[in-house]
Amino acid sequence: KDDSIKWSYEFLTSPEWLGINNEKLAVTVFAGDNDAPKDEESVEIWKSLGIPQERIAYLGKDDNWWGPPGSSGPCGPDTEIFYWTGSDPAPTNFDPSNKQWVEIWNNVFMQYEKTAEGKFIPLKQKNVDTGMGFERIVSVLQNKSIYETDLFQPILERVRLLVPNIDTKAERIIADHIKASMFMIADGVIPSNKDRGYILRRLIRRAITYVKKAGVDDTVGHLIGEEIVKIYGDIYSELKNEQIFKELTNEEKKFRQTLAKGLKILESKPDVTGKEAFDLFQTYGFPFELTMELGKVSNPLEFEMEFKRHQDLSRTASAGQFKGGLASHSDKVVRLHTATHLMNAALRRVLGEHVYQKGSNITEERTRFDFTHDQKLTDEEKQQIEGMVNNWILADLPVKKEVMSLEDARKLGAIGVFGEKYSDMVSIYTILDPKSGEVISREFCGGPHVEHTGVVGRFKIQKEEAVSAGVRRIKAQVE
């Protein structure tokens, strides 16, 4: 904690690093509640660095507490660093609700384990998760808004060149959405009608809606993307993949056809109901804001109700997406199931113990496994994971099932699906090396599994990709 705070402060303020004026900084810390005490330790560290008491604000769990993402798991208080973006001098007293104070750094102190019963137990092994907002720091250092920095100005200039007579809001939306879309495609996401592919599709389509509204009928996404590659390509070499430009262009062309169909339908009616506007949006992807701007919607509230109902159904479907996880109990599925446990164990050894299962889906063809991790796996990491799993398979290790109390299972160190709630009595599957006594894998699981790993077959990773922020997905096979 002491090192984390001091290093953050040094990097921000030291002339050797960023050299930010410390008189423009303020911090927030956790105020304390029935689950955890007020974070006076962080306050004392900040004071020792010269941050006065009036620049330190105490906030509750909504602002200064991280996690867990599910109903249980590691979590803890955080301290956040803010920078004054208003006119000089900065106010003596820090008011976090004043939007001119902008958060630029966050130190999360993972001190507790939240149990399924809602209790907060101090962790034996504590750690720090710290991060800085890159674009915000650039904005601070250049003393400009984010869109005025050299990270965005070249992109905006290209937008203005391709889409003349466009207003500030529209040009920023186009630049921001095309940029985000390129990074998503570079990370393996493609436009679709579900999950993260749906988010990508909406980003591209919203950008192109503004291009179309400005009267431009040519495809421009890939041309804007060229400027983004110039800025980031040397660091994010994945952006140089020609497939990104193909996906952008294909999606733009599809959407322009959609816009033409939607406009034709709207032109045939004097007005449409909110439900009809939602059907246009759901079926054709026709933007609701465009329908509104055309003055066609007689009751906009009905659209909002339909949209909320759609969101609720999507959440329900998403929550049930991985229930059970197995398509059947066939020999191939069972072998893949055991391979998935071995892969989970390998992931935790290669990437770290922050890795937890977020969901799985296993069919005859492949296992699909979601896990907590915030970076793309390198080729070397994938090779390590494959090699580890295949070595355990070749060792023909026994797979043992036990039924025990939840408390005993946790004492043994059994792991499970992140955020999952378990009953008082649970099934535990353990894969153990009898020669060394090493526990390779010990997980909460309803089964079924093979009796020994030698029958699993050769394990091979097919694909690794992003699912959402902090969650990755692996698809793998056994032969």
Coordinates of C-alpha atoms in Angstrom, one line a residue:
K1 CA 0.0 0.0 0.0
D2 CA 2.8 2.3 1.0
D3 CA 4.8 1.6 -2.1
S4 CA 1.8 1.8 -4.4
I5 CA 0.7 5.2 -3.3
K6 CA 4.2 6.7 -3.2
W7 CA 5.2 5.3 -6.6
S8 CA 1.9 6.7 -8.1
Y9 CA 2.6 10.1 -6.6
E10 CA 6.3 10.1 -7.7
F11 CA 5.5 9.1 -11.2
L12 CA 2.9 11.9 -11.5
T13 CA 4.7 14.7 -9.8
S14 CA 8.5 14.1 -10.1
P15 CA 10.3 16.3 -12.7
E16 CA 12.1 13.1 -13.7
W17 CA 8.7 11.6 -14.8
L18 CA 5.5 13.6 -15.6
G19 CA 6.2 16.6 -13.5
I20 CA 2.5 17.4 -12.7
N21 CA 1.9 20.3 -10.2
N22 CA 1.0 18.6 -6.9
E23 CA -1.0 21.7 -6.0
K24 CA -3.5 20.5 -8.6
L25 CA -4.0 17.0 -7.0
A26 CA -6.5 15.7 -4.6
V27 CA -7.5 12.2 -3.5
T28 CA -10.4 10.1 -2.3
V29 CA -10.2 7.2 0.1
F30 CA -12.7 4.6 1.5
A31 CA -14.9 6.1 4.2
G32 CA -15.5 2.8 6.0
D33 CA -18.7 0.9 6.8
N34 CA -19.9 -2.2 8.7
D35 CA -17.9 -4.5 6.3
A36 CA -14.5 -2.7 6.5
P37 CA -12.9 0.2 8.5
K38 CA -12.1 3.7 7.3
D39 CA -8.9 3.7 5.3
E40 CA -6.8 5.9 7.6
E41 CA -3.6 4.1 6.5
S42 CA -3.9 5.6 3.0
V43 CA -4.7 9.0 4.5
E44 CA -1.6 9.0 6.6
I45 CA 0.6 8.1 3.5
W46 CA -1.0 10.8 1.5
K47 CA -0.4 13.4 4.3
S48 CA 3.3 12.3 4.5
L49 CA 3.6 13.1 0.8
G50 CA 2.2 16.6 1.3
I51 CA -1.5 16.2 0.4
P52 CA -3.4 18.4 3.0
Q53 CA -6.4 17.0 4.8
E54 CA -8.7 19.4 3.0
R55 CA -7.7 17.7 -0.3
I56 CA -8.6 14.3 1.0
A57 CA -12.3 13.1 0.7
Y58 CA -13.9 10.1 2.3
L59 CA -16.3 8.2 0.0
G60 CA -18.3 5.0 0.4
K61 CA -18.5 1.7 -1.5
D62 CA -20.1 3.2 -4.6
D63 CA -17.0 5.3 -5.3
N64 CA -14.0 3.9 -3.4
W65 CA -14.4 0.1 -3.4
W66 CA -13.6 -2.5 -6.1
G67 CA -15.5 -5.7 -6.7
P68 CA -16.2 -8.4 -6.5
P69 CA -17.6 -8.6 -10.1
G70 CA -19.9 -11.4 -9.0
S71 CA -21.6 -12.1 -5.7
S72 CA -18.4 -13.3 -4.1
G73 CA -14.6 -13.1 -4.6
P74 CA -11.6 -10.8 -3.8
C75 CA -12.3 -7.1 -3.3
G76 CA -11.2 -4.1 -1.3
P77 CA -11.0 -0.3 -0.9
D78 CA -9.3 2.0 -3.2
T79 CA -7.8 5.4 -3.3
E80 CA -8.2 7.6 -6.3
I81 CA -6.1 10.6 -7.5
F82 CA -7.8 13.6 -9.1
Y83 CA -6.5 16.5 -11.1
W84 CA -7.9 20.0 -11.2
T85 CA -8.8 20.9 -14.8
G86 CA -10.3 24.3 -14.1
S87 CA -8.7 27.7 -14.0
D88 CA -5.8 28.4 -11.6
P89 CA -5.5 28.2 -8.7
A90 CA -7.2 25.0 -7.7
P91 CA -9.7 25.3 -4.9
T92 CA -8.3 24.8 -1.4
N93 CA -11.1 22.4 -0.5
F94 CA -11.6 19.3 -2.6
D95 CA -15.2 18.6 -3.7
P96 CA -15.3 15.3 -5.7
S97 CA -18.7 16.2 -7.1
N98 CA -17.2 19.1 -9.0
K99 CA -16.6 17.8 -12.5
Q100 CA -13.5 19.9 -13.0
W101 CA -11.8 17.5 -10.7
V102 CA -10.9 14.6 -13.0
E103 CA -9.8 11.1 -11.8
I104 CA -6.4 10.1 -13.4
W105 CA -5.2 7.2 -11.2
N106 CA -6.6 4.4 -9.1
N107 CA -4.9 2.2 -6.5
V108 CA -7.1 -0.8 -5.5
F109 CA -6.1 -2.7 -2.4
M110 CA -7.4 -6.3 -2.6
Q111 CA -7.6 -7.0 1.1
Y112 CA -10.8 -9.0 1.5
E113 CA -12.6 -12.1 0.3
K114 CA -16.4 -11.6 0.1
T115 CA -18.0 -15.0 0.8
A116 CA -21.2 -16.3 -0.8
E117 CA -22.9 -15.5 2.5
G118 CA -21.9 -11.8 2.1
K119 CA -19.2 -11.8 4.8
F120 CA -15.9 -9.9 4.2
I121 CA -12.9 -11.9 5.4
P122 CA -9.3 -10.5 5.3
L123 CA -7.2 -12.1 2.7
K124 CA -3.9 -13.9 3.7
Q125 CA -2.3 -12.7 0.5
K126 CA -3.1 -9.1 -0.3
N127 CA -2.2 -7.3 -3.5
V128 CA -2.5 -4.0 -5.4
D129 CA -4.2 -3.4 -8.7
T130 CA -3.2 0.0 -10.0
G131 CA -4.0 1.9 -13.2
M132 CA -3.7 5.2 -14.9
G133 CA -6.0 6.7 -17.6
F134 CA -3.7 7.1 -20.6
E135 CA -5.8 9.5 -22.6
R136 CA -6.6 11.5 -19.5
I137 CA -2.9 11.9 -18.6
V138 CA -2.2 13.1 -22.2
S139 CA -5.0 15.6 -21.8
V140 CA -3.5 16.8 -18.5
L141 CA 0.0 17.0 -19.8
Q142 CA -1.0 18.9 -23.0
N143 CA -3.5 21.1 -21.0
K144 CA -6.3 20.3 -23.5
S145 CA -9.5 18.4 -23.7
I146 CA -9.1 14.8 -24.8
Y147 CA -10.4 15.5 -28.3
E148 CA -7.9 18.4 -28.6
T149 CA -4.8 16.2 -27.9
D150 CA -2.6 14.8 -30.6
L151 CA -4.2 11.4 -30.0
F152 CA -7.4 12.7 -31.6
Q153 CA -6.7 15.8 -33.6
P154 CA -5.3 13.9 -36.7
I155 CA -8.3 11.6 -36.7
L156 CA -10.7 14.5 -36.4
E157 CA -8.9 16.3 -39.3
R158 CA -9.4 13.2 -41.5
V159 CA -13.1 13.1 -40.5
R160 CA -13.5 16.7 -41.5
L161 CA -11.8 16.1 -44.8
L162 CA -14.0 13.1 -45.7
V163 CA -17.2 14.5 -44.1
P164 CA -17.4 18.2 -44.8
N165 CA -19.7 20.6 -43.0
I166 CA -20.0 18.4 -39.9
D167 CA -20.6 19.7 -36.4
T168 CA -18.3 19.1 -33.4
K169 CA -20.5 16.5 -31.7
A170 CA -20.8 14.4 -34.8
E171 CA -17.2 14.5 -35.8
R172 CA -16.2 13.4 -32.2
I173 CA -18.7 10.5 -32.3
I174 CA -17.3 9.3 -35.7
A175 CA -13.7 9.5 -34.6
D176 CA -14.3 7.9 -31.2
H177 CA -16.5 5.0 -32.5
I178 CA -14.3 4.1 -35.5
K179 CA -11.3 4.1 -33.2
A180 CA -13.0 1.8 -30.7
S181 CA -14.2 -0.4 -33.4
M182 CA -10.8 -0.9 -34.9
F183 CA -9.3 -2.0 -31.5
M184 CA -12.2 -4.4 -31.0
I185 CA -11.7 -6.0 -34.4
A186 CA -8.0 -6.2 -33.8
D187 CA -8.8 -8.1 -30.6
G188 CA -10.8 -10.7 -32.5
V189 CA -14.3 -9.3 -32.3
I190 CA -16.4 -9.2 -35.5
P191 CA -19.8 -7.4 -36.1
S192 CA -22.8 -9.6 -35.3
N193 CA -26.2 -9.5 -33.6
K194 CA -25.2 -10.9 -30.2
D195 CA -22.8 -10.3 -27.3
R196 CA -19.7 -8.1 -28.0
G197 CA -20.2 -8.4 -31.7
Y198 CA -23.5 -6.5 -31.3
I199 CA -21.7 -3.7 -29.4
L200 CA -19.2 -3.5 -32.2
R201 CA -21.9 -3.4 -34.8
R202 CA -23.7 -0.6 -33.0
L203 CA -20.5 1.5 -32.7
I204 CA -19.9 1.3 -36.4
R205 CA -23.5 1.9 -37.3
R206 CA -23.8 4.9 -35.1
A207 CA -20.7 6.4 -36.6
I208 CA -21.9 5.8 -40.2
T209 CA -25.3 7.2 -39.3
Y210 CA -23.7 10.6 -38.7
V211 CA -21.7 10.3 -41.9
K212 CA -24.9 9.6 -43.8
K213 CA -26.7 12.4 -42.1
A214 CA -23.9 14.8 -43.3
G215 CA -24.8 13.7 -46.9
V216 CA -21.8 11.5 -47.6
D217 CA -22.6 8.3 -49.5
D218 CA -19.1 6.9 -49.9
T219 CA -17.6 4.4 -47.5
V220 CA -15.2 6.3 -45.2
G221 CA -14.6 4.0 -42.2
H222 CA -11.4 2.4 -43.5
L223 CA -10.0 5.8 -44.6
I224 CA -10.5 7.2 -41.0
G225 CA -9.0 4.0 -39.8
E226 CA -5.7 4.7 -41.7
E227 CA -5.1 7.7 -39.5
I228 CA -5.7 5.6 -36.4
V229 CA -3.0 3.1 -37.6
K230 CA -0.6 6.0 -38.0
I231 CA -1.0 7.0 -34.4
Y232 CA -1.1 3.6 -32.7
G233 CA 0.2 1.1 -35.2
D234 CA 3.8 1.0 -34.0
I235 CA 2.6 0.1 -30.5
Y236 CA -0.4 -2.0 -31.4
S237 CA 0.8 -3.9 -34.4
E238 CA -2.5 -5.8 -34.6
L239 CA -4.1 -2.7 -36.0
K240 CA -2.1 -3.1 -39.2
N241 CA -4.1 -6.2 -40.2
E242 CA -5.9 -5.7 -43.5
Q243 CA -8.8 -7.7 -42.1
I244 CA -9.8 -4.8 -39.9
F245 CA -10.4 -2.6 -42.9
K246 CA -12.3 -5.3 -44.6
E247 CA -14.6 -5.8 -41.6
L248 CA -15.2 -2.0 -41.3
T249 CA -16.0 -1.7 -45.0
N250 CA -18.3 -4.7 -45.1
E251 CA -20.2 -3.5 -42.1
E252 CA -20.5 0.0 -43.5
K253 CA -21.8 -1.3 -46.9
K254 CA -24.3 -3.6 -45.2
F255 CA -25.6 -0.7 -43.0
R256 CA -25.9 1.7 -45.9
Q257 CA -28.3 -0.9 -47.5
T258 CA -30.1 -1.1 -44.1
L259 CA -30.5 2.7 -44.0
A260 CA -31.9 2.7 -47.5
K261 CA -34.5 0.0 -46.6
G262 CA -35.5 1.8 -43.4
L263 CA -35.9 5.1 -45.1
K264 CA -38.1 3.5 -47.8
I265 CA -40.3 2.0 -45.1
L266 CA -40.5 5.4 -43.2
E267 CA -41.3 7.3 -46.4
S268 CA -44.3 5.1 -47.0
K269 CA -45.9 6.1 -43.6
P270 CA -46.9 9.4 -42.2
D271 CA -45.7 8.3 -38.8
V272 CA -44.8 5.2 -36.8
T273 CA -45.5 4.0 -33.3
G274 CA -42.8 3.4 -30.7
K275 CA -43.1 -0.3 -31.2
E276 CA -42.8 0.0 -35.0
A277 CA -39.7 2.2 -34.5
F278 CA -38.3 -0.5 -32.2
D279 CA -39.0 -3.2 -34.8
L280 CA -37.1 -1.1 -37.4
F281 CA -34.3 -0.8 -34.9
Q282 CA -34.3 -4.5 -34.0
T283 CA -34.9 -6.0 -37.5
Y284 CA -32.9 -3.6 -39.7
G285 CA -30.6 -1.9 -37.1
F286 CA -32.2 1.4 -38.2
P287 CA -31.1 4.0 -35.5
F288 CA -34.0 5.3 -33.3
E289 CA -32.4 8.8 -33.1
L290 CA -32.6 9.0 -36.9
T291 CA -36.3 8.0 -36.9
M292 CA -36.9 10.6 -34.2
E293 CA -35.1 13.3 -36.2
L294 CA -37.2 12.6 -39.2
G295 CA -40.2 13.4 -36.9
K296 CA -41.9 10.1 -37.5
V297 CA -42.4 8.7 -34.0
S298 CA -45.9 9.3 -32.5
N299 CA -45.1 7.9 -29.0
P300 CA -41.4 7.7 -28.2
L301 CA -42.0 6.3 -24.7
E302 CA -43.3 3.1 -26.2
F303 CA -39.9 2.6 -27.9
E304 CA -38.2 3.1 -24.5
M305 CA -40.4 0.4 -23.0
E306 CA -39.8 -2.0 -25.8
F307 CA -36.1 -1.4 -25.6
K308 CA -36.0 -2.0 -21.8
R309 CA -37.9 -5.2 -22.2
H310 CA -35.4 -6.3 -24.9
Q311 CA -32.5 -5.5 -22.5
D312 CA -34.1 -7.5 -19.7
L313 CA -34.6 -10.5 -21.9
S314 CA -31.0 -10.2 -23.1
R315 CA -29.7 -10.1 -19.5
T316 CA -31.8 -13.2 -18.7
A317 CA -30.4 -15.1 -21.7
S318 CA -26.9 -14.0 -20.9
A319 CA -27.2 -15.1 -17.3
G320 CA -28.3 -18.6 -18.4
Q321 CA -25.9 -18.8 -21.3
F322 CA -23.4 -21.1 -19.4
K323 CA -25.7 -22.9 -17.0
G324 CA -24.6 -26.5 -16.9
G325 CA -22.1 -25.9 -19.6
L326 CA -22.3 -29.4 -21.2
A327 CA -24.2 -30.1 -24.4
S328 CA -24.4 -33.8 -23.5
H329 CA -22.6 -36.5 -21.5
S330 CA -21.1 -38.2 -24.5
D331 CA -17.5 -39.6 -24.4
K332 CA -16.1 -36.6 -26.4
V333 CA -17.9 -34.0 -24.2
V334 CA -16.7 -35.7 -21.0
R335 CA -13.1 -35.8 -22.2
L336 CA -13.3 -32.2 -23.2
H337 CA -14.8 -31.4 -19.8
T338 CA -11.8 -32.9 -18.0
A339 CA -9.5 -31.1 -20.5
T340 CA -11.2 -27.8 -19.5
H341 CA -10.3 -28.3 -15.8
L342 CA -6.7 -29.0 -16.8
M343 CA -6.7 -25.9 -19.0
N344 CA -8.0 -23.8 -16.1
A345 CA -5.2 -25.1 -13.9
A346 CA -2.6 -24.3 -16.6
L347 CA -4.0 -20.8 -17.1
R348 CA -3.7 -20.0 -13.4
R349 CA -0.1 -21.3 -13.4
V350 CA 1.0 -19.4 -16.5
L351 CA -1.0 -16.2 -16.1
G352 CA -1.5 -16.0 -12.3
E353 CA -4.1 -16.8 -9.7
H354 CA -6.2 -13.8 -10.7
V355 CA -7.6 -16.2 -13.3
Y356 CA -11.1 -17.5 -12.5
Q357 CA -13.7 -19.3 -14.6
K358 CA -16.5 -17.0 -15.8
G359 CA -18.4 -19.6 -17.8
S360 CA -18.0 -22.6 -20.1
N361 CA -19.8 -24.3 -22.9
I362 CA -18.7 -27.7 -24.1
T363 CA -20.0 -29.5 -27.2
E364 CA -18.8 -32.5 -29.3
E365 CA -16.7 -30.1 -31.4
R366 CA -14.9 -27.9 -28.8
T367 CA -14.8 -26.5 -25.3
R368 CA -15.4 -22.7 -24.9
F369 CA -14.0 -21.3 -21.7
D370 CA -14.3 -17.7 -20.4
F371 CA -11.9 -16.5 -17.7
T372 CA -10.8 -13.4 -15.9
H373 CA -7.7 -11.8 -17.5
D374 CA -7.2 -8.4 -19.0
Q375 CA -4.6 -9.0 -21.7
K376 CA -4.4 -10.9 -25.0
L377 CA -2.4 -14.2 -24.6
T378 CA 0.9 -14.3 -26.3
D379 CA 1.9 -17.2 -28.6
E380 CA 4.4 -18.3 -25.9
E381 CA 1.7 -18.3 -23.2
K382 CA -0.6 -20.4 -25.4
Q383 CA 2.2 -22.9 -26.1
Q384 CA 3.0 -23.1 -22.4
I385 CA -0.7 -23.8 -21.5
E386 CA -1.0 -26.4 -24.3
G387 CA 2.2 -28.1 -23.2
M388 CA 1.2 -28.2 -19.6
V389 CA -2.2 -29.7 -20.3
N390 CA -0.7 -32.3 -22.7
N391 CA 1.9 -33.3 -20.1
W392 CA -0.7 -33.9 -17.5
I393 CA -2.7 -35.9 -20.0
L394 CA 0.3 -38.0 -20.9
A395 CA 1.0 -38.6 -17.1
D396 CA -2.4 -40.4 -17.0
L397 CA -3.3 -38.8 -13.6
P398 CA -6.3 -40.1 -11.6
V399 CA -9.4 -38.0 -11.4
K400 CA -11.2 -38.3 -8.0
K401 CA -14.7 -37.2 -7.0
E402 CA -15.6 -36.3 -3.4
V403 CA -18.7 -34.9 -1.8
M404 CA -18.1 -32.7 1.2
S405 CA -19.3 -29.6 3.0
L406 CA -18.8 -26.2 1.3
E407 CA -16.6 -25.1 4.3
D408 CA -14.3 -28.2 4.0
A409 CA -14.1 -27.7 0.2
R410 CA -12.9 -24.1 0.7
K411 CA -10.4 -25.2 3.3
L412 CA -8.9 -27.6 0.7
G413 CA -8.6 -24.7 -1.7
A414 CA -11.2 -25.8 -4.2
I415 CA -12.0 -23.2 -6.9
G416 CA -15.2 -22.6 -8.9
V417 CA -17.0 -20.3 -11.3
F418 CA -16.4 -16.7 -10.4
G419 CA -19.4 -15.3 -8.5
E420 CA -21.3 -18.7 -8.5
K421 CA -23.3 -19.6 -5.3
Y422 CA -22.9 -23.1 -4.0
S423 CA -25.0 -25.3 -1.7
D424 CA -23.9 -26.5 1.7
M425 CA -22.8 -29.9 0.3
V426 CA -20.7 -29.8 -2.9
S427 CA -19.0 -32.2 -5.3
I428 CA -15.3 -31.7 -5.7
Y429 CA -13.2 -33.1 -8.5
T430 CA -9.4 -33.4 -7.8
I431 CA -6.7 -34.3 -10.3
L432 CA -3.6 -35.2 -8.4
D433 CA -0.1 -36.4 -9.3
P434 CA 0.4 -39.5 -7.1
K435 CA 4.2 -39.4 -7.5
S436 CA 4.8 -35.8 -6.2
G437 CA 1.5 -35.4 -4.3
E438 CA 0.9 -32.1 -6.2
V439 CA -2.7 -31.1 -6.7
I440 CA -3.0 -30.2 -10.3
S441 CA -6.7 -29.2 -10.2
R442 CA -9.3 -29.1 -7.5
E443 CA -12.7 -27.6 -8.5
F444 CA -16.3 -27.4 -7.5
C445 CA -18.1 -29.4 -10.3
G446 CA -21.2 -31.5 -10.9
G447 CA -19.3 -33.7 -13.4
P448 CA -19.1 -36.0 -15.2
H449 CA -15.3 -36.5 -15.8
V450 CA -13.0 -39.3 -17.1
E451 CA -11.5 -41.5 -14.4
H452 CA -7.9 -40.8 -15.5
T453 CA -6.4 -38.1 -17.8
G454 CA -4.7 -40.5 -20.2
V455 CA -7.9 -41.1 -22.1
V456 CA -8.5 -37.3 -22.8
G457 CA -6.6 -37.1 -26.1
R458 CA -4.3 -34.4 -27.4
F459 CA -5.3 -30.9 -26.4
K460 CA -5.1 -28.0 -28.8
I461 CA -6.1 -24.3 -28.5
Q462 CA -8.0 -23.1 -31.5
K463 CA -8.7 -19.5 -30.7
E464 CA -8.3 -16.9 -27.9
E465 CA -10.2 -13.7 -27.9
A466 CA -11.8 -10.9 -25.8
V467 CA -15.3 -11.3 -24.4
S468 CA -15.6 -8.1 -22.4
A469 CA -13.5 -5.8 -20.2
G470 CA -11.2 -8.1 -18.2
V471 CA -12.7 -11.4 -19.6
R472 CA -11.1 -13.5 -22.3
R473 CA -12.3 -16.6 -24.1
I474 CA -10.5 -19.8 -25.3
K475 CA -11.9 -22.3 -27.7
A476 CA -10.0 -25.6 -27.7
Q477 CA -10.3 -29.2 -29.0
V478 CA -9.1 -32.7 -28.1
E479 CA -8.1 -35.2 -30.7

